[in-house]
PDB file of C-alpha atoms and ligand atoms in Angstrom:
ATOM      1  CA  UNK S   1     219.964  42.688   2.649  1.00  0.00           C
ATOM      2  CA  UNK S   2     222.858  44.934   1.490  1.00  0.00           C
ATOM      3  CA  UNK S   3     224.668  47.962   3.339  1.00  0.00           C
ATOM      4  CA  UNK S   4     225.955  50.818   2.452  1.00  0.00           C
ATOM      5  CA  UNK S   5     229.687  52.108   3.319  1.00  0.00           C
ATOM      6  CA  UNK S   6     230.558  55.853   3.878  1.00  0.00           C
ATOM      7  CA  UNK S   7     234.614  56.181   1.314  1.00  0.00           C
ATOM      8  CA  UNK S   8     235.558  58.388   3.418  1.00  0.00           C
ATOM      9  CA  UNK S   9     234.897  57.334   7.337  1.00  0.00           C
ATOM     10  CA  UNK S  10     233.302  54.020   6.702  1.00  0.00           C
ATOM     11  CA  UNK S  11     230.357  54.034   8.582  1.00  0.00           C
ATOM     12  CA  UNK S  12     227.679  51.809   7.703  1.00  0.00           C
ATOM     13  CA  UNK S  13     223.969  52.839   6.553  1.00  0.00           C
ATOM     14  CA  UNK S  14     221.119  50.612   5.747  1.00  0.00           C
ATOM     15  CA  UNK S  15     220.352  53.238   2.977  1.00  0.00           C
ATOM     16  CA  UNK S  16     222.067  55.464   0.182  1.00  0.00           C
ATOM     17  CA  UNK S  17     219.186  58.220   1.590  1.00  0.00           C
ATOM     18  CA  UNK S  18     220.201  57.707   5.078  1.00  0.00           C
ATOM     19  CA  UNK S  19     223.981  57.846   3.921  1.00  0.00           C
ATOM     20  CA  UNK S  20     224.172  61.070   2.351  1.00  0.00           C
ATOM     21  CA  UNK S  21     221.947  62.577   4.502  1.00  0.00           C
ATOM     22  CA  UNK S  22     224.907  62.657   6.764  1.00  0.00           C
ATOM     23  CA  UNK S  23     227.776  64.726   7.957  1.00  0.00           C
ATOM     24  CA  UNK S  24     230.927  63.338   7.494  1.00  0.00           C
ATOM     25  CA  UNK S  25     233.832  63.351  10.585  1.00  0.00           C
ATOM     26  CA  UNK S  26     236.148  62.181   7.838  1.00  0.00           C
ATOM     27  CA  UNK S  27     234.848  64.470   5.142  1.00  0.00           C
ATOM     28  CA  UNK S  28     238.113  65.642   3.587  1.00  0.00           C
ATOM     29  CA  UNK S  29     237.202  69.174   3.914  1.00  0.00           C
ATOM     30  CA  UNK S  30     237.489  69.409   7.970  1.00  0.00           C
ATOM     31  CA  UNK S  31     235.546  66.869   9.909  1.00  0.00           C
ATOM     32  CA  UNK S  32     231.300  67.364   9.334  1.00  0.00           C
ATOM     33  CA  UNK S  33     232.476  70.438   6.424  1.00  0.00           C
ATOM     34  CA  UNK S  34     230.441  68.330   4.034  1.00  0.00           C
ATOM     35  CA  UNK S  35     228.158  65.284   3.555  1.00  0.00           C
ATOM     36  CA  UNK S  36     228.983  61.010   3.455  1.00  0.00           C
ATOM     37  CA  UNK S  37     230.015  59.273   0.344  1.00  0.00           C
ATOM     38  CA  UNK S  38     228.581  56.596  -0.955  1.00  0.00           C
ATOM     39  CA  UNK S  39     231.461  54.241  -1.110  1.00  0.00           C
ATOM     40  CA  UNK S  40     229.947  52.535  -5.314  1.00  0.00           C
ATOM     41  CA  UNK S  41     232.722  49.065  -4.134  1.00  0.00           C
ATOM     42  CA  UNK S  42     231.122  46.010  -3.461  1.00  0.00           C
ATOM     43  CA  UNK S  43     231.564  45.043   0.398  1.00  0.00           C
ATOM     44  CA  UNK S  44     235.298  43.211   1.266  1.00  0.00           C
ATOM     45  CA  UNK S  45     236.471  41.196   4.095  1.00  0.00           C
ATOM     46  CA  UNK S  46     240.105  43.916   3.488  1.00  0.00           C
ATOM     47  CA  UNK S  47     239.841  47.215   1.735  1.00  0.00           C
ATOM     48  CA  UNK S  48     242.861  48.305   0.209  1.00  0.00           C
ATOM     49  CA  UNK S  49     244.324  52.193  -0.198  1.00  0.00           C
ATOM     50  CA  UNK S  50     243.917  53.028  -3.582  1.00  0.00           C
ATOM     51  CA  UNK S  51     247.142  55.937  -3.131  1.00  0.00           C
ATOM     52  CA  UNK S  52     249.577  52.861  -0.965  1.00  0.00           C
ATOM     53  CA  UNK S  53     247.929  49.544  -1.324  1.00  0.00           C
ATOM     54  CA  UNK S  54     248.575  48.872   2.639  1.00  0.00           C
ATOM     55  CA  UNK S  55     244.912  47.185   3.913  1.00  0.00           C
ATOM     56  CA  UNK S  56     242.640  47.314   6.573  1.00  0.00           C
ATOM     57  CA  UNK S  57     240.338  45.126   7.449  1.00  0.00           C
ATOM     58  CA  UNK S  58     237.430  47.620   7.539  1.00  0.00           C
ATOM     59  CA  UNK S  59     236.875  51.098   5.572  1.00  0.00           C
ATOM     60  CA  UNK S  60     236.775  53.091   8.379  1.00  0.00           C
ATOM     61  CA  UNK S  61     240.115  51.919  10.296  1.00  0.00           C
ATOM     62  CA  UNK S  62     241.725  52.954   6.226  1.00  0.00           C
ATOM     63  CA  UNK S  63     240.395  55.829   6.498  1.00  0.00           C
ATOM     64  CA  UNK S  64     241.622  56.245  10.509  1.00  0.00           C
ATOM     65  CA  UNK S  65     245.262  56.406   9.557  1.00  0.00           C
ATOM     66  CA  UNK S  66     247.085  59.062   6.625  1.00  0.00           C
ATOM     67  CA  UNK S  67     248.464  57.705   3.752  1.00  0.00           C
ATOM     68  CA  UNK S  68     252.774  58.886   3.063  1.00  0.00           C
ATOM     69  CA  UNK S  69     251.266  59.056  -0.775  1.00  0.00           C
ATOM     70  CA  UNK S  70     248.173  60.809  -0.497  1.00  0.00           C
ATOM     71  CA  UNK S  71     248.156  62.651  -3.779  1.00  0.00           C
ATOM     72  CA  UNK S  72     248.213  65.970  -2.491  1.00  0.00           C
ATOM     73  CA  UNK S  73     251.508  65.652  -0.269  1.00  0.00           C
ATOM     74  CA  UNK S  74     253.064  62.687   2.260  1.00  0.00           C
ATOM     75  CA  UNK S  75     250.837  62.946   5.405  1.00  0.00           C
ATOM     76  CA  UNK S  76     248.359  65.496   4.004  1.00  0.00           C
ATOM     77  CA  UNK S  77     245.613  62.916   3.992  1.00  0.00           C
ATOM     78  CA  UNK S  78     244.265  60.042   4.810  1.00  0.00           C
ATOM     79  CA  UNK S  79     244.588  56.731   2.947  1.00  0.00           C
ATOM     80  CA  UNK S  80     241.242  56.084   0.462  1.00  0.00           C
ATOM     81  CA  UNK S  81     239.913  52.901  -0.299  1.00  0.00           C
ATOM     82  CA  UNK S  82     240.102  51.251  -4.027  1.00  0.00           C
ATOM     83  CA  UNK S  83     236.741  49.757  -5.582  1.00  0.00           C
TER      84      UNK S  83
HETATM   85 ZN1   ZN M   1     231.944  59.241   6.801  1.00  0.00          ZN
HETATM   86 ZN1   ZN M   2     247.541  55.205   1.511  1.00  0.00          ZN
END
């Protein structure tokens, strides 16, 4: 049984349609300013930020932290998981 995760907040859903139906509290445009976005990578035991390389045990832990190498500027955005 596959799980589907939001790339922004790490919330787990049983289907893509359920995931993309929900507002995302960590959407880059602001809390609940957009829908969850499907994380298209595979399920992993740890996730690495594609900007700075820091690893976390879950997407939700990763996206909870500000990224010092975010493309919008240091700590101007959250870590983002690499695929
Ligand atoms: Zn989300
Ligand atoms: Zn980062």
